[in-house]
Amino acid sequence: MPRFDEGRPEMTLEEFRLLRDHVYAHCGILIHENMKFVMERRLWPRLEALGIQDFGSYHRYLRYDAQRSAELEAAVESLTTHETYFFREPAQLKAFCEELVPILEKRNAHTRRLRLWSAGCSSGEEAYTLAMLLKESGRFDDWDVEVLGTDLSRRVLAVARRAEYGPSALRATPPDLLERYFIPVGVNRVRVRDDVKAWVNFGHHNLSDVAGSQLVPRSDVVFCRNVMIYFDLAARRRVLGVIRDRLCPGGYLLLGHAENLLSLGADFELVHLKGDLVYRRPELPGGEGR
Amino acid sequence: MSDTMQSPAGQEEARYRALQAVDPRAPSALETFTTGLHDESWRVRHAAAEGLRRVPDAPGVTARLISVLGERGETGARNAAAEALAGMGPVAVPPLVHLLEHEDPDQRKLAADILGQLGRPEVEDVLLRALSDDDLNVRVAAAEALGRMGGDAAARALEGLLDAPTLLLRLAALEGLASLKRAPPLERVMALVEDPGVQRSALRLLGLYAPGVATERICRALASPVRSVREAALVALGKQAVGLGPYERGELDAVARSVLSGIPGVTAHVAQALDGDDVRVRAGALVAAGALGEASLAVAVAEVAREDRLLREVLFTLGQLGPEGRRLLLGSMGTLSLPARTVAAEALVLLVDSTSVPELCALLEWAEDDLRAVVVRALGRTHSPDAVAPLVELLSDPTLSAMAARALEQLTVAHPLEALAALEAAVEQRTTPAAVAVLGRLGGARVLPVLRRIARDEDASWRAAAVEAAGRADGEAGLELARGALADESPKVRIAAVRSLGQQGGREAATFLGLALKDEDRGVRVAAVEAVGVAGAKERSPDLEALVRHGDGALAMLAVRALTKLGTVGTGVLWDALSHHDAEVVKAALPALGSAEASADGAALAMSLLGHPRWDVRVAAARVLGGMGRPECLPALQQAMSVEQDALAQVALAEAVVRLSGR
Ligand SMILES: C[S@@+](CC[C@H](N)C(=O)[O-])C[C@H]1O[C@@H](n2cnc3c(N)ncnc32)[C@H](O)[C@@H]1O
């Protein structure tokens, strides 16, 4: 049996580091040394597509070629993990529905406007999940609601907009919700219903791009789950600055299960909900911004 | 005041922030932080411990922390103090060693714990002595500490504890040896595997041994009704498999298969483990699945690819599941997660034969580019004439056309006529210019009339393709078309001409390339620089030398590389290149320092670059020096080695030193 890496160039540690640093500077994603093989394997198709023989030349291509920015995007695309599914991390979502949603309803009662941001939304499951939960609550039916999903990868955004999903994306979806919010579109595939889609928008945004974040509207809640796990401390700081800036004062930040803001300073306050720990951007003094 | 500030969480927040605002240089800081160590909230205690580390008077801080360790009943504060001490570094060592003499066994235990966390090799002796402490907890803590940081003596002592009468000590010894990666004689561990109290640790330690008897015992443990025992066995199996060459791996798989196939229900257990939370368990489950060759596990195996770290093992395992596994995978492509689908496709490539074309074409329906790329490769490997048509069609897909072209070349070896006919048809029907390039490469002189015609096409992409293809098809005709194309209004066509000239070589090509080096378009110039090197056109060296000083790093770097290829790098040019602001130019120039002409100054230049701010330049400089064979460079290399912080540069320097001193 032939080997799966037969005839493909190996990546030296040096090439690995040069490429890693390049990717890091672009989007804050840090690839550990023990992931060299993963990088090598994910970039092989790029080398093949460009007819490039080795990773050193690929690095120079990324630096100098006229097509370099498109290629960098393609490289980052293939290096990132887009794993996501509907109703991921149910305990957190339960706490969101039972504890934060009532607060949000009260807080925004006078504007009847609600903004959620799913930062690093991948193929859209998280953003749609949030819209479905808001619908489930029955509290915002005639409100102005928007869930904005953003991601670095344009490819996953295309999937998100199509809003069609298969069993793997649905593996944690409760059957009654599947019934209520999706319509079947073929063997094993469903599409998100239009009324849910109407609350959800998608856009391209690099969380490391501080200036570009001005395009993201101020939100009441930001979900940034399983994105910063690939970032080092410096990149996390940068991204948290962006998120804080895009949160309304008193707005909430929800991170993934394995993530926390330890040793990241006091930009956020920790709020102990009964079901979960979340972070909050402090209110402005004197209660402004309410 | 907002509601957060009154809530308990809000008060905690306020205390947390107050601590963060404390200036560690203030005289009261030590006491403020020490009070914080006693806070009810772990987050506040953590902030206090961090604060203490920043207080300038390290010996004073250490002493104060040690006194907190003595406060019985203050568990939270003691733990926080221990955490802080573990972060203090060497200054904490002497007082902690002293604390090991304390009359309170609890304090002695804490001291041993923290010394273990500090991980300083100089305390090995002290900890070894603590192994005979009167108090069991202290002995266990010492054993655990030695397991974190010990050397030979620690390993021997831990081995001695393997048959200690106390379970806790036996456990600490096993765990310690595992973490030190020291394998005691196999029989001793084999005996302990039968001891229910330490079975799991003993099993994990078995992972350190070569395949064989240990493998057999590990695999037998998969028959255990207790899940944690099975998981320990899988962790060990995974560990045994790491880094084995093909021969040993075959041996491991054979042993595992013979044992596992006799265990009823093992497939279900492996399936469960493949879906588990612990990466190490999943790694072992992959090894077990592969050894079993159990096709029904194919989907579960592919799904492990969601964990990046296990990618290599997943690919390997899928290859072990045979045609039946492949059939199952193909059937479930639609329900696999994205990462699983891509590895599944990759594994399928290895299994294709001439009957696989329809299946592969069905996979092309999937939208993901990386998946389609894999399929294109697979089509080339089928060696089937049926693959020609789909591949020719793929030539028009911009992301896949280069790959499709290579796959077609693979097919042409076996089916030249089919391939040429399909390509000619594609060109006639104007399917895609990429078909022209492949046609030129495969068709030779007989396709020249077609190429000449296309070289006059109104679409620049087709003209470019024809010019480049003609160069490959026939030298003379190629040169003629390229000359015409250098006057084309489209840079794309001029670039194609330049590339073709590079392939041709010769006097005439060199003359034309001289013109291209002065082209108004940067892309054409870049291509020309490369082509000069490829063509071996030495007469163009002066043009290239001028480009070395160019502010555009790409042009400068390519010029240096081309000059190096031509063997005409002069000292002056080298100086220019080595002081270029772009590190890639510097790196490109470094290898030329070894050449005869440059080597007098070369060594001095390379040595000066050992202090370059970029690690990759320092690495390149060290390599060049290592290859120069000038022993007088040794002291400079050794000096650089003593201050080098970067791991890769250290390795490069060390290699250079060995090469220079070992002649
Ligand atoms: C693992 S997915 C998480 C999806 C979803 N939030 C969830 O938890 O299920 C991580 C996503 O973060 C995106 N991402 C990574 N770095 C990013 C950056 N610098 N800016 C924006 N998105 C980024 C990736 O493209 C990927 O789609």
CSV table of C-alpha atoms in Angstrom, one decimal, chain A residues 11-21 33 36, chain B residues 587 610 614-623 640-641 644-656:
chain,number,residue,atom,x,y,z
A,11,MET,CA,8.4,20.9,5.4
A,12,THR,CA,11.6,21.7,7.2
A,13,LEU,CA,11.3,23.2,10.7
A,14,GLU,CA,12.6,26.4,9.3
A,15,GLU,CA,10.0,26.6,6.6
A,16,PHE,CA,7.4,25.7,9.1
A,17,ARG,CA,8.3,28.7,11.3
A,18,LEU,CA,8.5,31.2,8.5
A,19,LEU,CA,5.0,30.1,7.3
A,20,ARG,CA,3.7,30.0,10.8
A,21,ASP,CA,4.9,33.5,11.5
A,33,GLU,CA,5.3,23.1,16.4
A,36,LYS,CA,3.9,20.8,11.6
B,587,LYS,CA,19.5,34.7,2.9
B,610,LEU,CA,25.5,35.7,13.3
B,614,ARG,CA,16.3,37.6,12.5
B,615,TRP,CA,16.6,34.0,13.5
B,616,ASP,CA,16.4,32.7,9.9
B,617,VAL,CA,19.3,34.8,8.8
B,618,ARG,CA,21.4,33.6,11.8
B,619,VAL,CA,20.6,30.1,10.9
B,620,ALA,CA,21.6,30.6,7.3
B,621,ALA,CA,24.8,32.3,8.4
B,622,ALA,CA,25.7,29.4,10.7
B,623,ARG,CA,25.1,26.9,7.9
B,640,ALA,CA,27.4,33.1,19.2
B,641,MET,CA,26.2,29.8,20.5
B,644,GLU,CA,21.8,32.3,21.1
B,645,GLN,CA,18.3,32.1,22.4
B,646,ASP,CA,16.6,30.6,19.4
B,647,ALA,CA,16.3,26.9,19.3
B,648,LEU,CA,16.7,26.5,15.6
B,649,ALA,CA,19.7,28.8,15.5
B,650,GLN,CA,21.3,26.9,18.4
B,651,VAL,CA,21.0,23.7,16.4
B,652,ALA,CA,22.5,25.3,13.3
B,653,LEU,CA,25.4,26.8,15.3
B,654,ALA,CA,26.1,23.5,17.0
B,655,GLU,CA,26.2,21.7,13.7
B,656,ALA,CA,28.5,24.2,12.3
